[in-house]
Coordinates of N, CA and C in Angstrom, one line a residue:
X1 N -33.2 20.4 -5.3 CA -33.8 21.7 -5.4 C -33.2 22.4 -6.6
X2 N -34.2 23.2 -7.4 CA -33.6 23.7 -8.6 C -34.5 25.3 -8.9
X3 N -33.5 26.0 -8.9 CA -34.4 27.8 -9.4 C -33.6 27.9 -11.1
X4 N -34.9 28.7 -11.3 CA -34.0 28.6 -12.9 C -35.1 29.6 -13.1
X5 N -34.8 31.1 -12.9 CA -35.0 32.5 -13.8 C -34.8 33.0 -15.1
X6 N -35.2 33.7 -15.5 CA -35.0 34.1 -17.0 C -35.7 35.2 -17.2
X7 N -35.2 36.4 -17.6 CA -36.1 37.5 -18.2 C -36.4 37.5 -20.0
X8 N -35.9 36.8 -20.6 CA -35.7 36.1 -21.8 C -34.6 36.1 -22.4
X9 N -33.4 36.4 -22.0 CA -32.4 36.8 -22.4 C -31.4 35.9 -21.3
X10 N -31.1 36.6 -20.5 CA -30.1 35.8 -19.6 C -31.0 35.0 -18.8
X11 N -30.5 33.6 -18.4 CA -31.0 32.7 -17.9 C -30.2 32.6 -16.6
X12 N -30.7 32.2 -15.1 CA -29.8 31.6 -14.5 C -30.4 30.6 -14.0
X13 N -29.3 29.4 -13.5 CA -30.0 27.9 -13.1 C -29.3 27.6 -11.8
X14 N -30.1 27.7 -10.9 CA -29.0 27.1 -9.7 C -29.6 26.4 -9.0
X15 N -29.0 25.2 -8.5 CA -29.3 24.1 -7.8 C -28.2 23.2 -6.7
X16 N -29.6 22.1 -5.8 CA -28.4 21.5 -5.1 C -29.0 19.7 -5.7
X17 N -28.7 18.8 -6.2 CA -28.9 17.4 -6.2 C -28.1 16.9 -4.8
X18 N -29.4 16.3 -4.2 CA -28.6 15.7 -2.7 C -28.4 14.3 -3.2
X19 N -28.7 12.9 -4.3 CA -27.9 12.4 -4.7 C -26.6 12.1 -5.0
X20 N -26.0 10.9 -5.4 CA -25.0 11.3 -6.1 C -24.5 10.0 -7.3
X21 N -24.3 10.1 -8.1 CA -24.1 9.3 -9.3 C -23.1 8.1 -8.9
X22 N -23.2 6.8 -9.5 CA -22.7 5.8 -9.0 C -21.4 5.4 -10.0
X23 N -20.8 4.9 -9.3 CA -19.0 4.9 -9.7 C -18.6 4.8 -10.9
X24 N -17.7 5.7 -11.5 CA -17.3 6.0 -12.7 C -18.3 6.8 -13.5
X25 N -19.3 7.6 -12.6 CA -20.6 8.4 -13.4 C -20.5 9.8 -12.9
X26 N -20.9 10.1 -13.6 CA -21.2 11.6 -13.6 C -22.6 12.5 -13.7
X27 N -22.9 13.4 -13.4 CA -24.6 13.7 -13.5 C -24.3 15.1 -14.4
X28 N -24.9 15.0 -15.5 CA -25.1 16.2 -16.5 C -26.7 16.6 -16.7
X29 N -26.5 17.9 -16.5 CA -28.0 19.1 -16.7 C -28.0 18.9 -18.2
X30 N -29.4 19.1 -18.4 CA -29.6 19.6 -19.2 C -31.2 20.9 -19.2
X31 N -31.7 21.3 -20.5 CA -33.0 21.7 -20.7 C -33.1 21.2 -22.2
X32 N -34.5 20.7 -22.1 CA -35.3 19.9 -23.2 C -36.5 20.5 -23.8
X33 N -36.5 20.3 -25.2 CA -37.8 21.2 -25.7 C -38.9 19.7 -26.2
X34 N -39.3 19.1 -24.9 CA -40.0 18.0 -24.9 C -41.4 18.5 -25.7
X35 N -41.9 17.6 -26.8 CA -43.0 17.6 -27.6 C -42.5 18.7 -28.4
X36 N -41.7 19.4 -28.9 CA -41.5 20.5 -29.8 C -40.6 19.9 -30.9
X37 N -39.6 20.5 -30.5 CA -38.4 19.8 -31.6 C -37.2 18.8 -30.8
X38 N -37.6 18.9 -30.0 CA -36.9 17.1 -28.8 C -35.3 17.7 -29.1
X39 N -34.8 19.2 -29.1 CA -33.9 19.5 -29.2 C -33.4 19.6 -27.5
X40 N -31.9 18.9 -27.2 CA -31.5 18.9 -26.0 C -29.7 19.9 -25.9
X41 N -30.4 20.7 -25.0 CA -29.1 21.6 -24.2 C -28.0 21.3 -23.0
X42 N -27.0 20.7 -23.8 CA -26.6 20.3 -22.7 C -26.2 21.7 -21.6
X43 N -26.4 21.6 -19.8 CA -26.2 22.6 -19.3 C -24.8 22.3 -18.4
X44 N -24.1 21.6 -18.7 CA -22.7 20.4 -18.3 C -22.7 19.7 -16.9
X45 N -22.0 19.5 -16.4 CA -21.5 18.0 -15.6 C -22.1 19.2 -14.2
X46 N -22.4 18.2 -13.4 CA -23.2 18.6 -11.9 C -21.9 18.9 -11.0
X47 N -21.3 19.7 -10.2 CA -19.9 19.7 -9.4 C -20.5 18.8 -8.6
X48 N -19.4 18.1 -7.7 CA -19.2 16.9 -6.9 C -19.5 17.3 -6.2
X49 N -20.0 18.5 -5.7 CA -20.7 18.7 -4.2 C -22.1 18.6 -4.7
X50 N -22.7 18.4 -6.2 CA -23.8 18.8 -5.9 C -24.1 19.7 -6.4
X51 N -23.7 20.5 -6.5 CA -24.4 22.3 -6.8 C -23.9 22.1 -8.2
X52 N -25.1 22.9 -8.5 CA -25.0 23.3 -10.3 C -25.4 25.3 -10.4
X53 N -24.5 25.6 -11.0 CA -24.6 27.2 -10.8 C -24.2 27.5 -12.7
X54 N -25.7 28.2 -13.1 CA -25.2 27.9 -14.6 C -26.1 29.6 -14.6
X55 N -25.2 30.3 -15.8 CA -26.1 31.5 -15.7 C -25.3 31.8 -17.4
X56 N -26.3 31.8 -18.5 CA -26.5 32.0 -19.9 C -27.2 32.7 -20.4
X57 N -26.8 33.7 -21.3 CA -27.1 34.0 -22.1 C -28.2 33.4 -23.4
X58 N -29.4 33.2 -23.8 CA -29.5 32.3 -25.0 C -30.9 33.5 -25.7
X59 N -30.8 32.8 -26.8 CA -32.3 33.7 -27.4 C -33.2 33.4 -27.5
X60 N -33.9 32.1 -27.0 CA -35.3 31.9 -26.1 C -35.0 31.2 -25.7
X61 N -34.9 31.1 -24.2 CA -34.8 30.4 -23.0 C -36.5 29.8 -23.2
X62 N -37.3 30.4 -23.0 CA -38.5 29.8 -23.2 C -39.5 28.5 -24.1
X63 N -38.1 28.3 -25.1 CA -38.7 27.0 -25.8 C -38.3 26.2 -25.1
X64 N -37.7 25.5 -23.9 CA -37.3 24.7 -23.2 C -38.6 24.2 -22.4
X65 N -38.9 23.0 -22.5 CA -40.0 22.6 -21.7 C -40.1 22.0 -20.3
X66 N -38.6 21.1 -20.4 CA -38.1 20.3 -19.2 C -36.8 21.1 -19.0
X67 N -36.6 20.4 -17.7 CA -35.5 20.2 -17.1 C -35.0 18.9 -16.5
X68 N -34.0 18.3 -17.0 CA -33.2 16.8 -16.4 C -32.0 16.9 -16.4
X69 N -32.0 15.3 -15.2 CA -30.6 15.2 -14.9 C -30.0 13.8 -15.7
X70 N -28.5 13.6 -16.5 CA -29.1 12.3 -16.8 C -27.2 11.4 -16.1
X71 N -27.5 10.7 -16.0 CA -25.7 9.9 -15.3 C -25.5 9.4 -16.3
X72 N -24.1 10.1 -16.7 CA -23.3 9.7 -17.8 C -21.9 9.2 -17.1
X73 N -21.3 8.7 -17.9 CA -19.6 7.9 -18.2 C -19.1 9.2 -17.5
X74 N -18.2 8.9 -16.8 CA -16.8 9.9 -16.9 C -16.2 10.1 -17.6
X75 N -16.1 11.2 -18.5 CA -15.0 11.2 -19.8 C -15.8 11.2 -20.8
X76 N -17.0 11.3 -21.1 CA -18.2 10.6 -22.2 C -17.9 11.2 -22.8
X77 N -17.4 11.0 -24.0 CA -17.2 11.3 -25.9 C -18.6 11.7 -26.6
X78 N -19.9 11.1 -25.9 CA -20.9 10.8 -26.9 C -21.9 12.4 -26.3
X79 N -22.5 13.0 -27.3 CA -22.5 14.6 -26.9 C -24.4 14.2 -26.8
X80 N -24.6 12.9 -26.8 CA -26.5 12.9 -26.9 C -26.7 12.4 -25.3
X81 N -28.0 12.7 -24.7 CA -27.8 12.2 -23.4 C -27.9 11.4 -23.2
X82 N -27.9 10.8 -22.1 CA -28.5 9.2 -21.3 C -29.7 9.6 -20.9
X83 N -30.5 8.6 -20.4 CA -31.6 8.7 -20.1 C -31.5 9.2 -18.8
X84 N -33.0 10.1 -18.6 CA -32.9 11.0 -17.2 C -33.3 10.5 -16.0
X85 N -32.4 10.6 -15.1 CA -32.8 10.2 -13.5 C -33.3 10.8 -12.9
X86 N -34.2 12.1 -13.0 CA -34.8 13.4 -12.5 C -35.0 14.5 -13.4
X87 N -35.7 15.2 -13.1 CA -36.4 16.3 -14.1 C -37.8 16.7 -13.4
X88 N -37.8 17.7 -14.3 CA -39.0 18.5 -13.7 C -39.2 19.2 -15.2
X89 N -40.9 19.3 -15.6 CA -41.5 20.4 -16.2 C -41.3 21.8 -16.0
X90 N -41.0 22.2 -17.1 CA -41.3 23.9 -16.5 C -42.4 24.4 -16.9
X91 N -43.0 25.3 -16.3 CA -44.3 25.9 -16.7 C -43.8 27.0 -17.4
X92 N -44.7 26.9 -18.4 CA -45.0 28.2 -19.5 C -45.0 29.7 -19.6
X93 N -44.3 30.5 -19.5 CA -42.8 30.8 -19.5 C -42.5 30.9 -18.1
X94 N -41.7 29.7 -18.1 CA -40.6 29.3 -16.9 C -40.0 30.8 -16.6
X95 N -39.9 31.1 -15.2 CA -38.8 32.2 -14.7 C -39.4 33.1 -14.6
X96 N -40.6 33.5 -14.8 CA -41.8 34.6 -14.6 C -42.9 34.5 -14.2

């Protein structure tokens, strides 16, 4: 389950993944501006219960097209994602 509001300014994202990432992995948010400029946000590491509570500031939240999850390394150095094990579209302008 994932809510993610936005008045265009401050964003907030909260969720629960009832998953859980397999040994020595980690689950990292992001938002994607799929088909535009394929630029990716990372929104950081998923807490171990699950819940992701992310609330930002940015200056268009609305070029973001997706939302994904993707299981990374623990400790991962490499700042591009893995490929996503979940996601969802957002509709046009997401949060309104």
């Amino acid at each position: 389950d994932i809510t993610i509001n936005s008045d265009g300014h401050q964003t907030d994202i909260k969720g629960l993944i009832s998953a859980s990432p397999g040994e020595g992995k980690v689950y990292e948010a992001w938002l994607g501006d799929a088909g535009g400029s394929e630029y990716k946000l990372s929104l950081g590491q998923i807490n171990e219960n699950g819940t992701i509570n992310v609330s930002q500031h940015m200056v268009d939240p609305f070029t973001y097209t997706i939302f994904f999850i993707t299981e990374e390394p623990e400790n991962d150095v490499d700042p591009n994602s893995a490929n996503a094990v979940a996601g969802v579209e957002l509709k046009a302008p997401f949060g309104q």
